[in-house]
Coordinates of C-alpha atoms and ligand atoms in Angstrom, one line a residue:
X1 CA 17.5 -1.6 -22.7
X2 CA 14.8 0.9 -24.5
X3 CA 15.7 3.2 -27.1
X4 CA 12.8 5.1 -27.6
X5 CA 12.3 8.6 -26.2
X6 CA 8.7 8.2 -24.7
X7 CA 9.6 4.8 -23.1
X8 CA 12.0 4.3 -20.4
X9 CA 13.6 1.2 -17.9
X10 CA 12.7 3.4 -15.1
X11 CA 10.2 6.3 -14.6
X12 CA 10.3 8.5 -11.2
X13 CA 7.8 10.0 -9.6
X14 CA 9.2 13.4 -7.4
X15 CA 12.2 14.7 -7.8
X16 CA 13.1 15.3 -3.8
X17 CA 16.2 14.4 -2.5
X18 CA 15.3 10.2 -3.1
X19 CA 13.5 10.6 -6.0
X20 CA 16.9 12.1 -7.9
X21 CA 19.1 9.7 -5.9
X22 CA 16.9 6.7 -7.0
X23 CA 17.0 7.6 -10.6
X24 CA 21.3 8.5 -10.2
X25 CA 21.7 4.9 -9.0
X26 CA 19.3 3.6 -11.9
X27 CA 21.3 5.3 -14.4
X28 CA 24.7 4.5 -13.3
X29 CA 23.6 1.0 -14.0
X30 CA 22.7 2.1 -17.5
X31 CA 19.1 2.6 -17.2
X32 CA 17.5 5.3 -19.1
X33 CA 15.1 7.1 -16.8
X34 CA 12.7 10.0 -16.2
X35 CA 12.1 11.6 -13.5
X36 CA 8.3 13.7 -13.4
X37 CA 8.2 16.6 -10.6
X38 CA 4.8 18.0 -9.9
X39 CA 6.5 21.3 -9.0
X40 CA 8.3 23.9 -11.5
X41 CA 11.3 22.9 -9.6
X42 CA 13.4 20.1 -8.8
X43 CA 14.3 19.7 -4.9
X44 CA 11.2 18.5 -3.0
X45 CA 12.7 19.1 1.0
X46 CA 15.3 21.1 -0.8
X47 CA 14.5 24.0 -2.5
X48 CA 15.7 27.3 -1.5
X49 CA 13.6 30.5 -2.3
X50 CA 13.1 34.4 -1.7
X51 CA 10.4 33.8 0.9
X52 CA 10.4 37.1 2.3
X53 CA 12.4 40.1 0.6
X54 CA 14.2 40.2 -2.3
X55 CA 18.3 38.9 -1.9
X56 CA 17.2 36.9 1.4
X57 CA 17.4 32.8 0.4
X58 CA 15.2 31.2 2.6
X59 CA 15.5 27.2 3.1
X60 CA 12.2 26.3 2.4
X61 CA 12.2 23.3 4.2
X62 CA 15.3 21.5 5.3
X63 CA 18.4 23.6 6.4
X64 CA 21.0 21.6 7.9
X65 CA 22.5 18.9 6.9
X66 CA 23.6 16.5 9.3
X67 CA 23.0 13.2 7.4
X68 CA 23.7 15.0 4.0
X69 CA 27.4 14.9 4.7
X70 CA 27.5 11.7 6.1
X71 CA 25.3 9.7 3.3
X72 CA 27.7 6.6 2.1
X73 CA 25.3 7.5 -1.0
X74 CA 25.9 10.9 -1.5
X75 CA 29.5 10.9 -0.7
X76 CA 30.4 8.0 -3.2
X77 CA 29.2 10.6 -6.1
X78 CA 31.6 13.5 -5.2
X79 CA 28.8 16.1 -5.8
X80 CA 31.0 18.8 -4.7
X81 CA 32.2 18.4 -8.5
X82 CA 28.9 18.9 -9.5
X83 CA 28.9 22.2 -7.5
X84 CA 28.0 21.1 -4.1
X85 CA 30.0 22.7 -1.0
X86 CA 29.2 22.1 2.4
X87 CA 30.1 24.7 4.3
X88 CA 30.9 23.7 8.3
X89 CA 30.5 25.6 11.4
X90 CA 32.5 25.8 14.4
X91 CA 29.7 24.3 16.1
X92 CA 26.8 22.0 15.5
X93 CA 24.6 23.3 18.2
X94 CA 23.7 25.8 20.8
X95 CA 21.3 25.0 23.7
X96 CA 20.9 28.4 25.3
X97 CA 19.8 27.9 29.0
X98 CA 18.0 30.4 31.1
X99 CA 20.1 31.6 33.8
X100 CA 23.7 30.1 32.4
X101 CA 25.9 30.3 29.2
X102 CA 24.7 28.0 26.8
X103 CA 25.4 24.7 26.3
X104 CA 27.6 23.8 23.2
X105 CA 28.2 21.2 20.9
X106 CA 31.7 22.1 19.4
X107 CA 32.9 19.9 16.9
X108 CA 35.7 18.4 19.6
X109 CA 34.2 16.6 22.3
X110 CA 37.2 17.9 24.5
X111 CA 35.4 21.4 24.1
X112 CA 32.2 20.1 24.2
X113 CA 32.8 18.1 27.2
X114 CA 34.7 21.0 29.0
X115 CA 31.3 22.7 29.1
X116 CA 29.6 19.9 30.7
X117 CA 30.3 20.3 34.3
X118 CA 30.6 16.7 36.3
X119 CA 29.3 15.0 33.3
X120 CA 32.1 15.6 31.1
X121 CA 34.0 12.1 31.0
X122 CA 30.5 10.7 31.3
X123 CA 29.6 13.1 27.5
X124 CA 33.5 11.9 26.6
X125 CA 33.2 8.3 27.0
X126 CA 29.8 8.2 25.4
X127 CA 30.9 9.5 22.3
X128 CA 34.5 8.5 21.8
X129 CA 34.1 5.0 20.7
X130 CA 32.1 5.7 17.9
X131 CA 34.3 8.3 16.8
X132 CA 37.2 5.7 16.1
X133 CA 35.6 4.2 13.2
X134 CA 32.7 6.9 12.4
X135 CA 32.8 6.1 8.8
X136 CA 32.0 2.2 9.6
X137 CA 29.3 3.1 12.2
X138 CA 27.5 5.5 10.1
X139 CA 27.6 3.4 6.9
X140 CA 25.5 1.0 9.6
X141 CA 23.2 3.3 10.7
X142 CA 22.3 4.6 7.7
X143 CA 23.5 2.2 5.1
X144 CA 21.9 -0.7 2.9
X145 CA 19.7 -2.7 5.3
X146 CA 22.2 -5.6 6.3
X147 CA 23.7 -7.6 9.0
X148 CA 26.1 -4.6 10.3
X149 CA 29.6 -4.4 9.4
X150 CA 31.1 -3.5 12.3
X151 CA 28.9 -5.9 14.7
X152 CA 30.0 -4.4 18.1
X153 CA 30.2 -1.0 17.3
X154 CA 26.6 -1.8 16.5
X155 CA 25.7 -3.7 19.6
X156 CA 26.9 -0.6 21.8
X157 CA 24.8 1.7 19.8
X158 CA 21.6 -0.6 19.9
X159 CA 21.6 -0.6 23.9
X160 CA 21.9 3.1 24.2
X161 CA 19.5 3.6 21.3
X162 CA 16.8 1.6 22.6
X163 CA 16.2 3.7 25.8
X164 CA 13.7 6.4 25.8
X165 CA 15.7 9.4 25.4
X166 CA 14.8 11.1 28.5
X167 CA 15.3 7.9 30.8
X168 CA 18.6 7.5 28.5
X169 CA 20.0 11.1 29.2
X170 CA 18.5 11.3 33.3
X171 CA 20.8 7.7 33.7
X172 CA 23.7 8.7 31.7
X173 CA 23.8 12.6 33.2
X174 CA 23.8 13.9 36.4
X175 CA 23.4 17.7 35.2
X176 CA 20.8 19.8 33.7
X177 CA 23.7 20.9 31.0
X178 CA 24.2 17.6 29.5
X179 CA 21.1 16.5 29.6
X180 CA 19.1 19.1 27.9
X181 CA 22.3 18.6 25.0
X182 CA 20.8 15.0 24.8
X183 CA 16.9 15.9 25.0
X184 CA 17.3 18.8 22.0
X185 CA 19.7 16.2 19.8
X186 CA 16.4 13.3 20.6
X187 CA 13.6 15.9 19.8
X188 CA 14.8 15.8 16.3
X189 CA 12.8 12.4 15.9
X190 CA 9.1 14.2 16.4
X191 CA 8.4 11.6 19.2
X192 CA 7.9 12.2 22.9
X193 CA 11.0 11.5 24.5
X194 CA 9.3 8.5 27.3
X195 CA 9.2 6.8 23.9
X196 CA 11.6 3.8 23.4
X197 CA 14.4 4.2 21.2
X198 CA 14.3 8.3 21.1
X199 CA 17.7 7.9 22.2
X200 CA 19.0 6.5 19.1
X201 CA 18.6 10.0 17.4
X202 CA 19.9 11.9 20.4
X203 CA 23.1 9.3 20.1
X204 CA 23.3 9.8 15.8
X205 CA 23.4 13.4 16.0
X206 CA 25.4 13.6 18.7
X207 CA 28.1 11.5 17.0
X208 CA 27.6 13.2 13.9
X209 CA 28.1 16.8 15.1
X210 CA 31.9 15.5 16.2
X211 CA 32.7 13.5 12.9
X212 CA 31.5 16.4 10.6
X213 CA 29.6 19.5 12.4
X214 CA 26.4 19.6 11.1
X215 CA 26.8 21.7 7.7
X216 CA 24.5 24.1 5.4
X217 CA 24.6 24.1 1.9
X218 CA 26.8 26.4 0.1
X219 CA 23.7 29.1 -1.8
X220 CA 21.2 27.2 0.2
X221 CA 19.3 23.6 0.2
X222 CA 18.8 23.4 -3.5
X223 CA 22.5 23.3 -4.2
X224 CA 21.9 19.7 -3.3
X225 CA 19.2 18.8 -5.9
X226 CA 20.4 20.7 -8.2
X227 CA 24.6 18.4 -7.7
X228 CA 22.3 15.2 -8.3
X229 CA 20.5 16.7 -11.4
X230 CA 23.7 17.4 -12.7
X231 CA 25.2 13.6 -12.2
X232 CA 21.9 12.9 -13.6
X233 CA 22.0 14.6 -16.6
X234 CA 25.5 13.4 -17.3
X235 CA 24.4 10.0 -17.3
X236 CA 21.8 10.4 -19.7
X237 CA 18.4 10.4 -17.3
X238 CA 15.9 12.9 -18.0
X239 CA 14.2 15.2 -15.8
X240 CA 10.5 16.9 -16.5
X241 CA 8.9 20.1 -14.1
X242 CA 5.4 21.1 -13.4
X243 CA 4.0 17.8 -14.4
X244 CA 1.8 16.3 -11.4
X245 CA 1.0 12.3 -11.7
X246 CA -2.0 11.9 -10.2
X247 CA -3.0 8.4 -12.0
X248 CA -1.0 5.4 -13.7
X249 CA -2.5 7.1 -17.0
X250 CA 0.4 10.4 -16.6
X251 CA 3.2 8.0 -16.6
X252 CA 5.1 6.7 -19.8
X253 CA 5.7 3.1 -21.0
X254 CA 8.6 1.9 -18.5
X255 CA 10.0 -1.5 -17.1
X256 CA 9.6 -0.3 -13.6
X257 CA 7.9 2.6 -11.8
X258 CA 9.6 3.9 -8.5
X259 CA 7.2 6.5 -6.7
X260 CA 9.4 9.3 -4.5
X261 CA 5.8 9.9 -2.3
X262 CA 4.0 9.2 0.7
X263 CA 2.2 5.6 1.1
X264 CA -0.9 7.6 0.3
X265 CA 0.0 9.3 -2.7
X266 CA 1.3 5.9 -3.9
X267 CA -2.5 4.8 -3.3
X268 CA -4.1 7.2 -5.1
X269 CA -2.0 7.2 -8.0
X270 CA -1.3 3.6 -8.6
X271 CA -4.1 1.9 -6.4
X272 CA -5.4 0.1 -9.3
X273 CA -2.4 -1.2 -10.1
X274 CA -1.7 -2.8 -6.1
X275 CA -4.0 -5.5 -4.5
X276 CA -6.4 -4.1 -1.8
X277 CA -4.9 -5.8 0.9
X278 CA -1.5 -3.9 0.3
X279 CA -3.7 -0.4 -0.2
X280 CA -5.3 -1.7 3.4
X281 CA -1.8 -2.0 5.1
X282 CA -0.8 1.8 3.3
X283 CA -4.2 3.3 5.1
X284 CA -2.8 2.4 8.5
X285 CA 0.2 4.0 7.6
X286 CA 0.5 6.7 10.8
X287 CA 2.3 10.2 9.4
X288 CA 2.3 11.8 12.7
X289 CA 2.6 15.7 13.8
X290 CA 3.4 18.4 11.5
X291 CA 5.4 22.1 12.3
X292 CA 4.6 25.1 12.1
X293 CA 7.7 27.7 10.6
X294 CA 8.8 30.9 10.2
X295 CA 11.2 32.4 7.8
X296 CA 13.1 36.2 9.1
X297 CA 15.1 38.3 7.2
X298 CA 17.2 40.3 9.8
X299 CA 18.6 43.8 10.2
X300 CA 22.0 41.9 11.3
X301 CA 22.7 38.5 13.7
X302 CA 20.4 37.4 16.5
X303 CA 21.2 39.5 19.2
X304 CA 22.0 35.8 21.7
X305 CA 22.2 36.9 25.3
X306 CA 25.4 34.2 25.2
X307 CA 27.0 35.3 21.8
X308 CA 28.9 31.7 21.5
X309 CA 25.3 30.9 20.1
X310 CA 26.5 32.3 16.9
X311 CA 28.9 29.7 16.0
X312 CA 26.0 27.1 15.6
X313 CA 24.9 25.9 12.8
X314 CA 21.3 25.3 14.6
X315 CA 20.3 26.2 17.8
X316 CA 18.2 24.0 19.9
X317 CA 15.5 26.7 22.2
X318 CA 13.5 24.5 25.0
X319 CA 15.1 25.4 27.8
X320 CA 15.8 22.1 30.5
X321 CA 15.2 18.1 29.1
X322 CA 11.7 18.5 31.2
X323 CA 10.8 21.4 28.8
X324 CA 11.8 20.2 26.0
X325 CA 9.9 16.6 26.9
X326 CA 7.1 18.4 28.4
X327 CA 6.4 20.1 25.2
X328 CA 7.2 17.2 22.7
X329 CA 4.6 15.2 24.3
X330 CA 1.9 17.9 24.3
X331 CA 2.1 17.8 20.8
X332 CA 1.9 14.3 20.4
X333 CA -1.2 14.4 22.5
X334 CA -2.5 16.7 19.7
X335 CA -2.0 20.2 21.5
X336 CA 0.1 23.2 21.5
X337 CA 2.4 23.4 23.8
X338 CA 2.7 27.3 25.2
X339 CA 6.5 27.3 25.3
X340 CA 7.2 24.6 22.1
X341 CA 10.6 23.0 21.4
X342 CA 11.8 25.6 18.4
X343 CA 14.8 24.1 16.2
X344 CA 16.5 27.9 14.8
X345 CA 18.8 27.3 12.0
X346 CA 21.2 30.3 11.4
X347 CA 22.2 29.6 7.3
X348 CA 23.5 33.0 6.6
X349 CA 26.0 33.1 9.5
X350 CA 27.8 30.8 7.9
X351 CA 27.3 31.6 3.9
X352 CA 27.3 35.2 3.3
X353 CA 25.3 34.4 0.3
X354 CA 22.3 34.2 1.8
X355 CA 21.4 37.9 2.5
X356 CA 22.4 41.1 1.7
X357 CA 25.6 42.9 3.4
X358 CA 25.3 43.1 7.0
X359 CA 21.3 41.6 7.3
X360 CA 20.7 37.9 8.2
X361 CA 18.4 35.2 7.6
X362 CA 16.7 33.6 9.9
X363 CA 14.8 30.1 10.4
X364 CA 12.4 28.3 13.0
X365 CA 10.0 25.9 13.4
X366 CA 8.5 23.8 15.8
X367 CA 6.4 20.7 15.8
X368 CA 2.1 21.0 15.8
X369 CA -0.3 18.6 16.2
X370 CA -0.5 17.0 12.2
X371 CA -3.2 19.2 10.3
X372 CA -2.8 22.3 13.0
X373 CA -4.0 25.5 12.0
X374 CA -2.8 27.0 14.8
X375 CA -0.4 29.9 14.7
X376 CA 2.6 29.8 16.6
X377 CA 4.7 33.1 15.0
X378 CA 4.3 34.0 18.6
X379 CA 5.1 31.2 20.4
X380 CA 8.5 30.9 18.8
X381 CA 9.4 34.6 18.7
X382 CA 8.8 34.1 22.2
X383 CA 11.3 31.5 22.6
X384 CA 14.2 33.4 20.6
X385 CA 13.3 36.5 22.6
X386 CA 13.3 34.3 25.8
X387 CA 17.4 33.6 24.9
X388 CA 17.8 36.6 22.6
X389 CA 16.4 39.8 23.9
X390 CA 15.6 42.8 21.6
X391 CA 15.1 39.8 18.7
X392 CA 12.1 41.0 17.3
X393 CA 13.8 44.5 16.7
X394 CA 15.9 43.1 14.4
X395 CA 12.5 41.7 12.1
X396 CA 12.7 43.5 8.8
X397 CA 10.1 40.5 7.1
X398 CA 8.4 37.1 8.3
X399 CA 7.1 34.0 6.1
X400 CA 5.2 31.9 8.1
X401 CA 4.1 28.2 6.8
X402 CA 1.2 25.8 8.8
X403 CA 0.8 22.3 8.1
X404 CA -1.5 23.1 5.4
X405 CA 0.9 25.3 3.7
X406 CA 3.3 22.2 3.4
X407 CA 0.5 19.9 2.3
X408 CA 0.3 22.0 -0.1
X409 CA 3.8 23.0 -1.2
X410 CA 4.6 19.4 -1.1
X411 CA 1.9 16.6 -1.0
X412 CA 4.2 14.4 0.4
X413 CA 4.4 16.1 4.1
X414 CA 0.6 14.6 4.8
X415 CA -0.5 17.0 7.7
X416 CA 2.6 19.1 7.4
X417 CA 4.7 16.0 8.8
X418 CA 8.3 16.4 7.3
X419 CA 10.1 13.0 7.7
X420 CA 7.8 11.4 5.8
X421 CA 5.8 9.5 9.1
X422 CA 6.6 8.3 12.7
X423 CA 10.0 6.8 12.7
X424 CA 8.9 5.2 16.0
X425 CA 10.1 1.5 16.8
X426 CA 6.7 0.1 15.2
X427 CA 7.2 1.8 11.8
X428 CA 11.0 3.0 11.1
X429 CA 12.1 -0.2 9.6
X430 CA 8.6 -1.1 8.5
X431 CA 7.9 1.9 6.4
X432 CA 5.7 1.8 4.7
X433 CA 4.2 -1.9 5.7
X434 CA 6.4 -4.3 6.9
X435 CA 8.2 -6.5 3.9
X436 CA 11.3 -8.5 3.8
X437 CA 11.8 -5.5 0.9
X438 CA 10.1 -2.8 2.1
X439 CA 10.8 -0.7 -1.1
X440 CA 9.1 -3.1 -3.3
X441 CA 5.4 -3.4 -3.1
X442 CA 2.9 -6.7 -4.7
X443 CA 3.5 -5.2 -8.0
X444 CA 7.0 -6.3 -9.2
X445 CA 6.9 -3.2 -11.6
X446 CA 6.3 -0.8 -8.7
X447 CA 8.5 0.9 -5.9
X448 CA 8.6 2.8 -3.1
X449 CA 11.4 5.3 -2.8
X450 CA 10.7 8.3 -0.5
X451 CA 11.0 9.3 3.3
X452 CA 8.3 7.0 4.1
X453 CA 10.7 3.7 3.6
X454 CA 14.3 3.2 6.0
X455 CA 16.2 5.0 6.8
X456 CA 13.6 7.2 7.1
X457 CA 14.1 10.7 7.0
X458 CA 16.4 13.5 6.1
X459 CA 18.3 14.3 3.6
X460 CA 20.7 11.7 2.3
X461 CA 19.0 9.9 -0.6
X462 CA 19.7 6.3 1.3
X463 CA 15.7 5.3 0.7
X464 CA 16.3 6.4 -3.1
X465 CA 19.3 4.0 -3.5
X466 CA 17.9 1.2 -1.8
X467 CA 15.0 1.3 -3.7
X468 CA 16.8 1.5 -6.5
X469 CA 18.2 -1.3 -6.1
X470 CA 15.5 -3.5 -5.3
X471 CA 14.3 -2.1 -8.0
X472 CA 17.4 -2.9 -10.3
X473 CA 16.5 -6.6 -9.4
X474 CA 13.3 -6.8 -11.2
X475 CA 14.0 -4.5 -14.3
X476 CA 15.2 -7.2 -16.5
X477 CA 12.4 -9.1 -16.3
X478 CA 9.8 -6.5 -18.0
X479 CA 9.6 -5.1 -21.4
X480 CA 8.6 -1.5 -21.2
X481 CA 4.9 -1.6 -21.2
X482 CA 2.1 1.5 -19.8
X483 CA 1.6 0.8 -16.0
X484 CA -2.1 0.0 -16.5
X485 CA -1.5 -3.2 -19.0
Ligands
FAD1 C1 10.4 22.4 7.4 C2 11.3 21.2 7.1 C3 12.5 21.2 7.7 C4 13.4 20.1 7.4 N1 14.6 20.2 7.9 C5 15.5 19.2 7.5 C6 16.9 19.4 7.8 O1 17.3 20.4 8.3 N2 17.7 18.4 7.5 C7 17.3 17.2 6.8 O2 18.1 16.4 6.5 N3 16.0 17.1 6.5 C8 15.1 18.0 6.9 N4 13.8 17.9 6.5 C9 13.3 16.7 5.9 C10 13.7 16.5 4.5 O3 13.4 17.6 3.7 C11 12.9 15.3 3.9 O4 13.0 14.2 4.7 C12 13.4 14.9 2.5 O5 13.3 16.0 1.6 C13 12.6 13.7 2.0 O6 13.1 13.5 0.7 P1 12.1 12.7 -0.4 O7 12.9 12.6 -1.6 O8 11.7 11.4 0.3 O9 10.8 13.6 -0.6 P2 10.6 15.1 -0.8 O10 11.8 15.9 -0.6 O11 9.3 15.4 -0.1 O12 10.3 15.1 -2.4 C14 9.2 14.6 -3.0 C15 9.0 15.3 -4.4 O13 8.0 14.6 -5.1 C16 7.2 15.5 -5.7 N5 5.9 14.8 -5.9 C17 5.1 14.4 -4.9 N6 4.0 13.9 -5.4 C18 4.1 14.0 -6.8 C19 3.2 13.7 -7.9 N7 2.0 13.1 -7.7 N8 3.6 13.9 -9.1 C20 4.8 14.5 -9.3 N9 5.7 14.8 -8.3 C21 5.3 14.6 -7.1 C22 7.1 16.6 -4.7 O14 6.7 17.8 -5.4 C23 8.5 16.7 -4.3 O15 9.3 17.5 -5.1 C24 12.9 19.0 6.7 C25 11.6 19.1 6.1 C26 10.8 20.2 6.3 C27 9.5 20.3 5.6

């Protein structure tokens, strides 16, 4: 392996979540690597910042971790000793309802279920079998991309997961309780809910919230990058800021090249390097809508008309399964929908560290149509108030983003999509372009390792170590050359 310091086995482009997770698995393997970020920071999806007054630590984009804790990836690096601490809350989420206590998802399904009216054995025996042996049926559903390991487990999640989640939740529930549980869990996939397989979501979170409640990250997001920098660094990869690649020419003599970006980015930069017909296939590539969010610091906790809202990690604000439908498919349709789906995240509740004594964070968004302008501060202050009266009292600041402000803040969320594209049955396991190895590309020297590749995304670094791997298959075969050679 290369010795010198401006050639490596493995360059990385974006340090996000995947991009650092790519490079860990390179260098455990003994590869020297470098990892370019565009941005003065490390984090990409993960960064934590002071968006509105000073000692308030705002996620800038992702918040909760549901897939975080859960990553076979992640957890086989113990970054807690590299600082990490999840912290987790009594409950995962909150589905305030207009005219009735809200529904809850406590971490036991006992609790949970107890909540659910006449659909609580149905809820129970939904859940339960998965819950046996979570670890197996998570390392399928997010794992390397194999035959499964645990075949039926599988084969019960497939037929649930298939259904639209609306048709999934109206069959499996008699009850506007559980139903709208199922339809807030489902909107997390930034799909209509008539759409097949929107129930798989609604059935991974739902299972995930009773293995480990959905956690925050101890100081915020970036405690997360900044665990993986660390491993990094220990193993001897390097990491540069504020250096944007924008063509094969900004990137050092390496064996292989793995690109932490969307499908388009990847074009721009290394399109000379790639046949047209591959750059074709990237073009088609469909990115989807974007959101729209707002960042609150708070004179004190959000004033819930059904205070058990406080003990969730996120609450989900849409009202019924129709509403929440109703409004996911406006968007899709490329509207805005008057009362939109709003996913509130509640950080500070949970890690003091986030505000000053006795104020609160706060954090919303909800989905636009890609590219939207449109400003929605008061459509989703409408929707806390709707659950929370006297909310906006407690406004001391607001940050708000669009989808242009995340274009720009990351070039990555094309359109202000965050996942990193549709993760609809056509393109979640053919991200970016269907390939038997969807992380490789024509050019053996060049991968994919971002969002835009399964398991799509989130934050759990599984695209980064699959591509890693693929990756790992080729580098013995090149001598560290430029990319342009
Ligand atoms: C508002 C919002 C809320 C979210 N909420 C959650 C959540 O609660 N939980 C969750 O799990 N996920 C959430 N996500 C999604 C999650 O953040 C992403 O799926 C995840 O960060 C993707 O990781 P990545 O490594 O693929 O890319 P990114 O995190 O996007 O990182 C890519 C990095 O590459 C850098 N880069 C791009 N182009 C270049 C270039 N040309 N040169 C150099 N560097 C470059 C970027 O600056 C960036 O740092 C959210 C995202 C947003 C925006």
């Amino acid at each position: 392996m290369s010795e010198h310091r401006e050639t490596f086995d493995a360059v990385v482009v974006g340090s996000g979540p995947n991009g650092l997770s790519a490079a860990v698995s390179l260098a455990q393997y003994g590869a020297s690597v470098l990892v370019l970020e565009a941005a003065g920071e490390i984090g990409g999806g993960t960064r934590t910042a002071q968006l509105t007054l000073p000692g308030f630590e705002h996620d800038v984009c992702s918040a909760v971790h549901t897939m975080g804790i859960l990553s076979p990836f992640f957890r086989s690096l113990r970054l807690e000793e590299h600082g990490l601490r999840w912290i987790v809350p009594e409950a995962s989420v909150a589905h305030p309802l207009d005219d009735q206590p809200a529904v809850m998802m406590w971490s036991s399904v006992e609790e949970t279920s107890g909540g659910l009216g006449a659909d609580a054995s149905s809820y129970r025996n939904l859940i339960t079998p998965f819950l046996d042996n979570a670890e197996g049926f998570f390392a399928d559903a997010i794992g390397p991309l194999r035959w499964p390991r645990h075949p039926d487990l599988f084969a019960r999640f497939g037929l649930r997961a298939m259904w639209p989640a609306s048709s999934f939740a109206k069959w499996r529930f008699q009850q506007s309780r559980a139903r709208a549980l199922f339809a807030g869990c489902a909107g997390h996939s930034i799909l209509p809910l008539d759409k097949a397989f929107t129930a798989a979501l609604g059935l991974i979170f739902s299972i995930a919230g009773h293995v480990k409640p959905w956690p925050v990250a101890a100081g915020g997001s970036q405690a997360i990058p900044r665990a993986l920098a660390s491993l990094l660094h220990g193993l001897g990869g390097e990491i540069r800021t504020g250096v944007r690649v924008t063509s094969v020419q900004d990137l050092p003599a390496a064996r292989v090249y793995l690109f932490d970006t969307s499908p388009d980015q990847l074009s721009s930069i290394a399109g000379s390097a790639l046949p047209n017909a591959y750059l074709r296939r990237l073009a088609r590539y469909r990115y989807g809508p974007g959101v729209f969010k707002l960042d609150w610091a708070l004179d004190g906790p959000i004033p819930w008309r059904d205070p058990n809202c406080l003990e969730a990690s996120t609450v989900h604000l849409g009202g019924t399964l129709e509403e929440i439908a109703a409004g996911e498919k406006t968007t899709f349709q490329g509207k805005h929908p008057k009362r939109p789906y709003v996913l509130l995240c509640q950080q500070s509740q949970l890690d003091a560290s986030r505000a000053p004594e006795g104020k609160q964070t706060g954090y919303a968004y909800c989905h636009v149509p890609g590219g939207s302008t449109v400003d929605m501060t008061e459509a989703i202050e409408r929707q806390v108030e709707r659950f929370a009266p006297g909310f906006k009292d407690r406004i001391l600041a607001r940050h708000a983003m669009n989808t242009h402000d995340f274009h720009r803040y990351n070039p990555n969320y094309v359109g202000g999509a965050i996942t990193g594209g549709v993760a609809d049955a056509f393109q979640l396991f053919t991200r970016p372009v269907a390939r038997l190895d969807p992380y490789s590309t024509p050019n053996p020297r060049i991968f994919i390792c971002s969002a835009s590749t399964p398991p799509g995304g989130g934050v759990h670094g599984m695209c980064g170590y699959h591509a890693a791997k693929s990756a790992l298959t080729q580098i013995e075969r090149f001598e560290p050359a430029p990319l342009s050679a």
